[in-house]
Coordinates of C-alpha atoms and ligand atoms in Angstrom, one line a residue:
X68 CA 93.5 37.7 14.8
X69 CA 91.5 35.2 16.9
X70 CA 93.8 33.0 18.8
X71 CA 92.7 29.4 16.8
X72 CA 93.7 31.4 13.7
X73 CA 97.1 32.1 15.1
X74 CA 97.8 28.5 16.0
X75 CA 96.8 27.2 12.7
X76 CA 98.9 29.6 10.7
X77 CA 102.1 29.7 12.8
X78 CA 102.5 25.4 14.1
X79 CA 103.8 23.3 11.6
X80 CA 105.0 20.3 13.6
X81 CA 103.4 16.9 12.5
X82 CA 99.7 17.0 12.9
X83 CA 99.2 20.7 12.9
X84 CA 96.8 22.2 10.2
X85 CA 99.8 24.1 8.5
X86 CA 102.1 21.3 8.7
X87 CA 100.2 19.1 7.2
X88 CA 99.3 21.2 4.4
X89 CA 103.1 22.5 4.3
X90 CA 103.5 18.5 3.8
X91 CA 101.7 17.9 1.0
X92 CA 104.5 20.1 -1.3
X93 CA 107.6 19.9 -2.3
X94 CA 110.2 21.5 0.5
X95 CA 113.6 23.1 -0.1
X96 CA 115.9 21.2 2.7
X97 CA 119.4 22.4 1.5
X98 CA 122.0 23.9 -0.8
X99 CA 124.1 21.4 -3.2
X100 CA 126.7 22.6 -2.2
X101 CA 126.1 21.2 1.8
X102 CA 126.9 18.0 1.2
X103 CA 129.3 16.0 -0.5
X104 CA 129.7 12.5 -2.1
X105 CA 131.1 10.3 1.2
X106 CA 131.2 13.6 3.1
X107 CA 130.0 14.0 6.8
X108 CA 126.4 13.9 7.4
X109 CA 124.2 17.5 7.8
X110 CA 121.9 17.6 10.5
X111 CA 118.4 19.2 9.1
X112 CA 115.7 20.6 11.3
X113 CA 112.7 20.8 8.6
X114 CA 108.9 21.1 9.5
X115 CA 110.2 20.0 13.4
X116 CA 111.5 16.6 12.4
X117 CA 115.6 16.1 13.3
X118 CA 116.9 14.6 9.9
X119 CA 120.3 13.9 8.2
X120 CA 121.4 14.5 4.7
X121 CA 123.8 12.8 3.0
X122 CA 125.4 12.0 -0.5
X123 CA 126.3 8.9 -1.2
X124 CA 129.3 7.9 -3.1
X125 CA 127.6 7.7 -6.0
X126 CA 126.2 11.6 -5.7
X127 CA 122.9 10.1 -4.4
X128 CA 120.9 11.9 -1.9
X129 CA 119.3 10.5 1.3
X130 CA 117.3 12.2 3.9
X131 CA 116.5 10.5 6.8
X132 CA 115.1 10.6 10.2
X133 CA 118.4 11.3 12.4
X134 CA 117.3 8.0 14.4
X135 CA 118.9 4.7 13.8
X136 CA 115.6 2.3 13.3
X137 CA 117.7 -0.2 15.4
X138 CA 117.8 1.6 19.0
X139 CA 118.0 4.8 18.0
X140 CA 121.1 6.4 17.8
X141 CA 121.8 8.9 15.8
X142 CA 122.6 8.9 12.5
X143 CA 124.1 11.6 12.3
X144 CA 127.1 10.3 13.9
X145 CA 127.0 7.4 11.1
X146 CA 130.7 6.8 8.1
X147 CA 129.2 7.7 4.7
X148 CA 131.0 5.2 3.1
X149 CA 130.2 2.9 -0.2
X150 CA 127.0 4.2 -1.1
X151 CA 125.5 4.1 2.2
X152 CA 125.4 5.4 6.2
X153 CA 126.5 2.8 8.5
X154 CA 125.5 3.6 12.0
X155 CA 128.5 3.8 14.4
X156 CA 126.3 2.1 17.2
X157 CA 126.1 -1.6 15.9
X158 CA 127.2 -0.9 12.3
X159 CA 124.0 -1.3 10.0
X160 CA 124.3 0.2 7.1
X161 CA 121.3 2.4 5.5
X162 CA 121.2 3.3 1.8
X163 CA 119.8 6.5 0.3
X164 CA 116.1 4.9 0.0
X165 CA 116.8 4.2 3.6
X166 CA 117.0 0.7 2.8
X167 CA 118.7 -1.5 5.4
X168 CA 122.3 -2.9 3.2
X169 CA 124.2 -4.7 5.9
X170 CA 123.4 -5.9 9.3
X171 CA 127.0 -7.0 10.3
X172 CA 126.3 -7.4 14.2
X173 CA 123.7 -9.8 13.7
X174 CA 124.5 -13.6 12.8
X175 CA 124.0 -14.6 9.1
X176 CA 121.2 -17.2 9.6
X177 CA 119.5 -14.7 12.1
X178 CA 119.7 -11.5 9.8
X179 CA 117.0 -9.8 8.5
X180 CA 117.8 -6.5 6.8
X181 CA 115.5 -7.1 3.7
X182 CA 113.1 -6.2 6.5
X183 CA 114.2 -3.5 8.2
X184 CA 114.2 0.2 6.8
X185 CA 115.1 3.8 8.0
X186 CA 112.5 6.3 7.8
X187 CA 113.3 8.0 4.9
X188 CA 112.4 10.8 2.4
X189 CA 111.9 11.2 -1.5
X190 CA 114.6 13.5 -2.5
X191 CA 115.6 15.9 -5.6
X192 CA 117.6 18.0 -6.5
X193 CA 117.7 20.6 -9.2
X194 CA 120.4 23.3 -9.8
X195 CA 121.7 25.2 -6.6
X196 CA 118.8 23.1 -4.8
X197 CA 118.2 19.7 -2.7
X198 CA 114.4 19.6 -2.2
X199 CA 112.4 17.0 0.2
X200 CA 108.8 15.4 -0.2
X201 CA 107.7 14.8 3.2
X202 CA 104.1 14.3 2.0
X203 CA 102.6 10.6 2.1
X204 CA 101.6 10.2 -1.3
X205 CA 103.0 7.1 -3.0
X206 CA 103.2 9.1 -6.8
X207 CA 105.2 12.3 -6.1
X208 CA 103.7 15.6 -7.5
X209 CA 106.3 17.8 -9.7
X210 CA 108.7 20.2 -8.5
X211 CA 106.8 23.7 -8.4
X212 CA 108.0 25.6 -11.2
X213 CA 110.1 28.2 -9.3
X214 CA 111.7 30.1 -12.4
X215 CA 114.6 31.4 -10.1
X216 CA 115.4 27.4 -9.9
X217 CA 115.2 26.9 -13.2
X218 CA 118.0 29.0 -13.9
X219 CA 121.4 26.7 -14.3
X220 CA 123.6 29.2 -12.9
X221 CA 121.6 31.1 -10.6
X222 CA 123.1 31.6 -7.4
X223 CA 121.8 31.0 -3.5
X224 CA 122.4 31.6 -0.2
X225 CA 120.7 30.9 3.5
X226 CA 120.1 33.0 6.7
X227 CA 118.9 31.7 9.5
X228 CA 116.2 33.7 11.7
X229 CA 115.2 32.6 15.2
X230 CA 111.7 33.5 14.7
X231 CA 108.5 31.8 13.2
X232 CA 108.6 31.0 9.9
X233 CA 105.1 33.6 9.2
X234 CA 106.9 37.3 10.7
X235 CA 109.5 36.0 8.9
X236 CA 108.2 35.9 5.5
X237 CA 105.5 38.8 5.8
X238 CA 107.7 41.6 5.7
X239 CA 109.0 40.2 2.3
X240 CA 105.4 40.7 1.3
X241 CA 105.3 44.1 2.9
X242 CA 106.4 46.5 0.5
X243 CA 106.0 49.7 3.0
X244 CA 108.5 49.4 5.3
X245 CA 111.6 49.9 2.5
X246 CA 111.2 53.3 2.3
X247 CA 111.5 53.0 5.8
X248 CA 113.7 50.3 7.3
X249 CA 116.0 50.0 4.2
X250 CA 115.5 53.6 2.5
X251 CA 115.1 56.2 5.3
X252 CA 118.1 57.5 5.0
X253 CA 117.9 58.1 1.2
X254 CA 117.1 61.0 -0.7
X255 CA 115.9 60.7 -4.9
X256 CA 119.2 62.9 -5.5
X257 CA 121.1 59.5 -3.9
X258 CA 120.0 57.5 -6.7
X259 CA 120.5 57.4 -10.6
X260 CA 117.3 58.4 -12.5
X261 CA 116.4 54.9 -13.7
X262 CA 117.2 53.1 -10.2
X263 CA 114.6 51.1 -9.5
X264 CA 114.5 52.3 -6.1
X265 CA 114.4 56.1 -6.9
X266 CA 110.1 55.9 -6.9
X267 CA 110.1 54.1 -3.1
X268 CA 112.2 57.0 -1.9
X269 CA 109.8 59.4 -4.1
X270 CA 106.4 58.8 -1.8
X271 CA 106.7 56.4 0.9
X272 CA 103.5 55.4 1.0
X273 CA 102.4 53.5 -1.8
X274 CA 99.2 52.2 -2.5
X275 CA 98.4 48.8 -3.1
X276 CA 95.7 46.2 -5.3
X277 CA 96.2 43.0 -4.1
X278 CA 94.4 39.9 -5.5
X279 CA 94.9 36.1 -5.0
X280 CA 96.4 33.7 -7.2
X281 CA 96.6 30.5 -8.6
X282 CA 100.1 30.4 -6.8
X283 CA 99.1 32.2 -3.8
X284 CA 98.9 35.9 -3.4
X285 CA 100.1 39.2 -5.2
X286 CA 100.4 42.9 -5.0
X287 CA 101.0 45.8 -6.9
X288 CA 102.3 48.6 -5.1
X289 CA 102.0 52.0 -7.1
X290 CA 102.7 55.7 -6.8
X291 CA 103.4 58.2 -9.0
X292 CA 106.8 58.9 -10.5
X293 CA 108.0 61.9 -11.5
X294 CA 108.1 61.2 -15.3
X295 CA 104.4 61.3 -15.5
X296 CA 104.4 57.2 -15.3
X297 CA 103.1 55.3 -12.5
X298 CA 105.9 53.5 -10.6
X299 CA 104.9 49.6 -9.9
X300 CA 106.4 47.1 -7.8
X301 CA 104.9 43.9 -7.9
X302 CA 105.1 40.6 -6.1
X303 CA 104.2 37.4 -5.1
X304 CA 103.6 35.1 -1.9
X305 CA 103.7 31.3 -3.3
X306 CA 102.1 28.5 -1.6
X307 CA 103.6 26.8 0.9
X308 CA 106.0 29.4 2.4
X309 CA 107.6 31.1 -1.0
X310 CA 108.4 35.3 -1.7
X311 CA 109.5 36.6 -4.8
X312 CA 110.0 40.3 -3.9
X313 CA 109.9 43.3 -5.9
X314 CA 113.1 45.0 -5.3
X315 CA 114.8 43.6 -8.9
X316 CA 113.8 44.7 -12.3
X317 CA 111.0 42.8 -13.8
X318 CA 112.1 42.0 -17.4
X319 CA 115.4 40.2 -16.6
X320 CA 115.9 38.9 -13.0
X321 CA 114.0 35.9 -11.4
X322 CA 114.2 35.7 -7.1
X323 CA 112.6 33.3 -5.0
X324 CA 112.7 33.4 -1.4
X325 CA 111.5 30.0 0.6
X326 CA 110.9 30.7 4.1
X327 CA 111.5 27.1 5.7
X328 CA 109.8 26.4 8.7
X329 CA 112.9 24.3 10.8
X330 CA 110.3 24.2 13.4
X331 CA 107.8 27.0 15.2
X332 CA 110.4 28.9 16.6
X333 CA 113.0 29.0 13.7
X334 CA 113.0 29.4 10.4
X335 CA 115.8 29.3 6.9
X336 CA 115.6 31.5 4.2
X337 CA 116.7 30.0 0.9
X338 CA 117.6 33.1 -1.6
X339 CA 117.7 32.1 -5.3
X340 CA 118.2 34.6 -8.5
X341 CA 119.2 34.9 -11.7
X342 CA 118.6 36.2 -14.5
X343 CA 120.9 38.5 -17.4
X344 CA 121.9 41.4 -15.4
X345 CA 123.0 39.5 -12.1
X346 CA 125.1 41.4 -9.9
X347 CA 124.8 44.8 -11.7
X348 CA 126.6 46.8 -9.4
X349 CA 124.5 49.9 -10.6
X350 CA 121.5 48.6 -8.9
X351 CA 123.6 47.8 -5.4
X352 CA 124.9 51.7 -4.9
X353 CA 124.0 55.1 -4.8
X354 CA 124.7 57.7 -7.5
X355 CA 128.4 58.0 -5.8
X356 CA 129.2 54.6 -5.3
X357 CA 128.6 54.1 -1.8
X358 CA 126.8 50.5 -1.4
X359 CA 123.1 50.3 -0.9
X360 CA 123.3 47.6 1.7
X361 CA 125.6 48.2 3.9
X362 CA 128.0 45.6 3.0
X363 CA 128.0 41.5 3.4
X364 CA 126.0 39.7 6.1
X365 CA 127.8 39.3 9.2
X366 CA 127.2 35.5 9.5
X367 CA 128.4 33.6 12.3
X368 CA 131.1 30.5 11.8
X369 CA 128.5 27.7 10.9
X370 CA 128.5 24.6 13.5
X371 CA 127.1 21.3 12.7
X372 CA 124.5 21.7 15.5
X373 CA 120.2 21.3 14.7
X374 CA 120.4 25.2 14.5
X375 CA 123.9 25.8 13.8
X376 CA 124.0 26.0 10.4
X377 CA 123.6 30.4 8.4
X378 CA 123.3 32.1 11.7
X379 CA 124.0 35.9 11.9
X380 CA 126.8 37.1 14.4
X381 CA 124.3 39.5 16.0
X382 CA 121.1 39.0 17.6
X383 CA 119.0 39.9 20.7
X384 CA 121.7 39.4 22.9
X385 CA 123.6 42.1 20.5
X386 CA 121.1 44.4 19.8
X387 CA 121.6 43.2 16.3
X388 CA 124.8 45.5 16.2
X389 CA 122.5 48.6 16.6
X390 CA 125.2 51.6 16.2
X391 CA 122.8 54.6 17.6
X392 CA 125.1 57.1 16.1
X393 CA 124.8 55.6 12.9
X394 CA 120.8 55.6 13.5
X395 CA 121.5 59.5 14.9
X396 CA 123.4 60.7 11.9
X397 CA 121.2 59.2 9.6
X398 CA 123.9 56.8 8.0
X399 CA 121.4 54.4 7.8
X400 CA 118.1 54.6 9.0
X401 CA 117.8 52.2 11.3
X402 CA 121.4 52.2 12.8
X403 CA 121.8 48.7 11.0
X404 CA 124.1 48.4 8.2
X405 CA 123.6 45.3 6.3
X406 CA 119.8 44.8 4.8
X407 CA 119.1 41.7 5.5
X408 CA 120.4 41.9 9.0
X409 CA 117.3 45.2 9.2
X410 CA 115.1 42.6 8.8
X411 CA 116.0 40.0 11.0
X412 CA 116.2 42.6 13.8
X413 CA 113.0 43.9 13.3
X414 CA 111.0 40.1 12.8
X415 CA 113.1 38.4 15.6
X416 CA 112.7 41.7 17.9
X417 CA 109.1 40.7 17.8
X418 CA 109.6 37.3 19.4
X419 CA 109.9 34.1 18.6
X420 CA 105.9 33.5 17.7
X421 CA 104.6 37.2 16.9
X422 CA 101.5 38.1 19.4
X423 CA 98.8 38.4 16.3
X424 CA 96.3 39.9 18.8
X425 CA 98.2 42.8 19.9
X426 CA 98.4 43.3 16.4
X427 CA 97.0 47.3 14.8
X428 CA 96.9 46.3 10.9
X429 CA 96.8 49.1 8.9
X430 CA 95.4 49.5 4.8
X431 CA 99.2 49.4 3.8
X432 CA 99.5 45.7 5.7
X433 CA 96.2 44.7 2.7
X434 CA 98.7 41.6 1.5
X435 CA 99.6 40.3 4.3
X436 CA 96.1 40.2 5.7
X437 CA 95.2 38.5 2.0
X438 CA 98.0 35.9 2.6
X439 CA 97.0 35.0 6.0
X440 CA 93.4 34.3 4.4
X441 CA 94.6 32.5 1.9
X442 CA 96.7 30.3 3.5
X443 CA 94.0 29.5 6.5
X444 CA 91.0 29.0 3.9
X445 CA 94.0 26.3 1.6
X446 CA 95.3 24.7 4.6
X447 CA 91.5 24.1 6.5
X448 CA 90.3 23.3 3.1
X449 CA 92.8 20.5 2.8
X450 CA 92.5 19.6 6.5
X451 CA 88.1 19.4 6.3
X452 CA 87.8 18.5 2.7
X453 CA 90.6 17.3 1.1
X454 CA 91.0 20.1 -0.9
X455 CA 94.2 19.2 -2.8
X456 CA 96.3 22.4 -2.2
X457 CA 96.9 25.3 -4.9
X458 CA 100.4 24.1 -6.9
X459 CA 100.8 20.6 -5.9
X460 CA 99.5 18.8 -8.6
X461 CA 99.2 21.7 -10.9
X462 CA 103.0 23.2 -10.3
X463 CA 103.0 25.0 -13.9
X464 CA 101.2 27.2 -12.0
X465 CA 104.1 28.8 -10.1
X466 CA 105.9 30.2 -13.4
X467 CA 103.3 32.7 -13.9
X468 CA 104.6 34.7 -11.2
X469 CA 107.2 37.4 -11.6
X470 CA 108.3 40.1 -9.8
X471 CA 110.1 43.1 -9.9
X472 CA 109.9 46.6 -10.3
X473 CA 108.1 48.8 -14.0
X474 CA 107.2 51.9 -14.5
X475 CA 103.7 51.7 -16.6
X476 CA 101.8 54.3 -17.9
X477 CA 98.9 55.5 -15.5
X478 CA 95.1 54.2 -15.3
X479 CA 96.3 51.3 -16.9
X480 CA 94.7 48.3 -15.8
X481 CA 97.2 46.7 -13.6
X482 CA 96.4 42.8 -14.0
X483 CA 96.5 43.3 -17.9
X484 CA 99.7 45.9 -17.5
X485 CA 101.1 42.9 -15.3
X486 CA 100.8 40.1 -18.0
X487 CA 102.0 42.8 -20.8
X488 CA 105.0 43.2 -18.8
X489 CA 105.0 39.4 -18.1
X490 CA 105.1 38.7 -22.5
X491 CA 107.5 41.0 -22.4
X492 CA 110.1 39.3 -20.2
X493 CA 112.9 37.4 -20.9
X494 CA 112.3 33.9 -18.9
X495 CA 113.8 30.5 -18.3
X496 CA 114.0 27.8 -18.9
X497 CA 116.1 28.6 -22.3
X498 CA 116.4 26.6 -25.2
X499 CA 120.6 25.5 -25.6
X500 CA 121.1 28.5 -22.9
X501 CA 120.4 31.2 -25.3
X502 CA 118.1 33.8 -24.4
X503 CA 114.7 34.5 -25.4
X504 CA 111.8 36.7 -25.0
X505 CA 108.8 35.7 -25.1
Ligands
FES110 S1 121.5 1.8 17.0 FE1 122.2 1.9 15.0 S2 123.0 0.0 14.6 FE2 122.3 -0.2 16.6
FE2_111 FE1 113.0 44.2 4.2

């Protein structure tokens, strides 16, 4: 990759090519369930800015820069109190809009709140989800339509990685290294016949078709299975920094995975599903019960530092809780029990910004080469032309996208077998919570 490509995909500060075109959607800041009505302010590293969230007393949400417009302090250390932050400093008060309420250390006659304001963002929130418009558009575009946060009671969680935000998401976009990473140590006879990972651990070496989207990117990864049907797994990369991976079964689960850039050297995975067979234990453990993955993540307490919030207990200076005789003895493959923590020691053991040029890309790497493309010709595009971004004003767009795992019979055409399976699914929204197929 040449090195002005690298800079452009992985900055995304203010004024960087990606950031700015990061900018112009919608971003996932936070869970709901972060912060409370009057409760303490969260600090928020997004896109390289320092920000606070808060919720007022009337449920409302504010995002702000963490710096007091007066001389700075932060607001972080501010009293949520009656529907507004008051700084600690000199006591003015900021309300969700950012809108300067009270200026108590300033005479009467000399006051001039109506006039002041703290830099502040458009907020939403729906379900599980507190979302931030950091964009400079006075009419905000919709929220993409991200089925997984569609779903009333789907359910969410965060992991921090201290990596960049691109590494981060690729291998969710990277369909060979399961059978690897997360399924070496299996065998076909592990798994019940209709497991969805049984084909993966049939032929690890899949081969893909790849095509772009009007989301973004997706694959189908294919290989025979041994019913005479060709095993698919299909999935999507969705503009700005969104994953829906394939490791769920198609008809009745939704994921999304937003890989939030905190800043170049950090980045927050928001997991979202849902969907009718949530939790189907089944699906989580071999044929004898034993769990797929290794257990929960190993998180570390939370602290309200910039970075301090969905760490993992182990990192570089851990090994990532390698246990070699677990790698020798084939208990798991990599020596690493929990999945997700597999990942992050393979995407943070490359560094904090991944050297693209030492890079050897192989054909089974064919999506993430697609993404990077994709991404550089949107994000330039914007930058030289004012190409309005894929999604933004056209966020329909992102329910067409599904993932999951199918068998299908083979030659089939596998766009066409794709939107057969797609008709086929049940999907949300659902009228009254009852559910459909459409
Ligand atoms: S610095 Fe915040 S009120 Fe003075
Ligand atoms: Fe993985």
């Amino acid at each position: 990759m040449k090195v002005n490509d690298h800079v452009d995909l992985t900055r995304v500060g203010p004024g960087t090519v990606m950031g700015k075109f990061m900018r112009q959607y919608w971003i996932p800041a936070a869970m709901s369930s972060e912060i409370e009505p009057d409760g303490a302010p969260l600090r928020l590293m997004v896109l390289g800015e320092k920000l606070i969230a808060f919720r007022d007393s009337a449920g409302r949400i504010g995002i702000l820069d963490h710096r007091c417009p007066h001389r700075c302090a932060s607001l972080f250390l501010g009293r949520n109190e009656q529907n507004g932050l008051r700084c600690i400093y000199h006591g003015w008060k900021f309300d969700a809009d950012g809108n300067c309420v009270d200026m108590p250390s300033v005479p009467a006659h000399q006051d001039f709140k109506s006039k002041e304001k703290a830099k502040a963002y458009r907020t939403a929130e729906r379900n599980v989800l507190i979302w931030v418009y950091m964009g400079d558009r006075d009419q905000l575009p919709g929220l993409p339509s991200i089925e997984a946060n569609l779903i009333p009671d789907s359910r969410i969680w965060c992991l921090q990685r201290s990596c960049n935000w691109l590494q981060a998401l690729e291998g969710d976009i990277d369909t060979a290294h399961v059978g690897f990473l997360h399924a070496g140590a299996l065998t076909p006879d592990d798994l019940d016949e209709d497991h969805p990972m049984r084909p993966t651990v049939l032929n690890r070496a899949p081969e893909y078709r790849v095509t772009d989207a009007d989301w973004g990117t997706m694959y189908g990864a294919y290989r025979p299975n041994d019913d005479g049907r060709m095993s698919w797994r299909v999935a999507h990369f969705m503009f700005p920094f969104w994953t829906q991976t394939p490791n769920i079964r198609f008809a009745t689960r939704a994921v999304a995975r937003a890989w939030m850039p905190m800043d170049d050297t950090h980045v927050m995975l928001f997991d979202i599903t849902g969907g009718v067979d949530e939790g189907n234990p089944a699906y989580s453990t071999r044929k004898d019960g034993r769990p797929l993955c290794g257990g929960p993540i190993p998180y570390a307490p939370n602290t309200s530092g910039w970075f301090g919030r969905w760490c993992a207990r182990d990192g570089e200076e851990t090994d990532w809780g390698i246990n070699r005789e677990a790698q020798r003895s084939n208990l798991h493959y990599s020596g690493i029990g929990n999945v997700s923590m597999q990942d992050q020691a393979v995407t943070e053991s490359m560094g904090p910004i991944s050297d693209h040029e030492f890079e050897h890309l192989s054909p089974s790497d064919i999506m993430i080469t697609r993404t990077r493309r994709r991404l550089l010709f949107a994000a330039r595009a914007w930058r030289d032309k004012g190409v309005i971004p894929d999604g933004v004003d056209d966020p329909a767009v992102f329910f067409q996208a599904r993932s999951g795992s199918y068998l299908h019979e083979p030659l089939a055409d596998w766009s066409e077998a794709y939107r057969q399976q797609l008709q086929q699914a049940v999907r949300w929204p659902q009228p009254n919570g009852a559910q459909i197929a459409r």
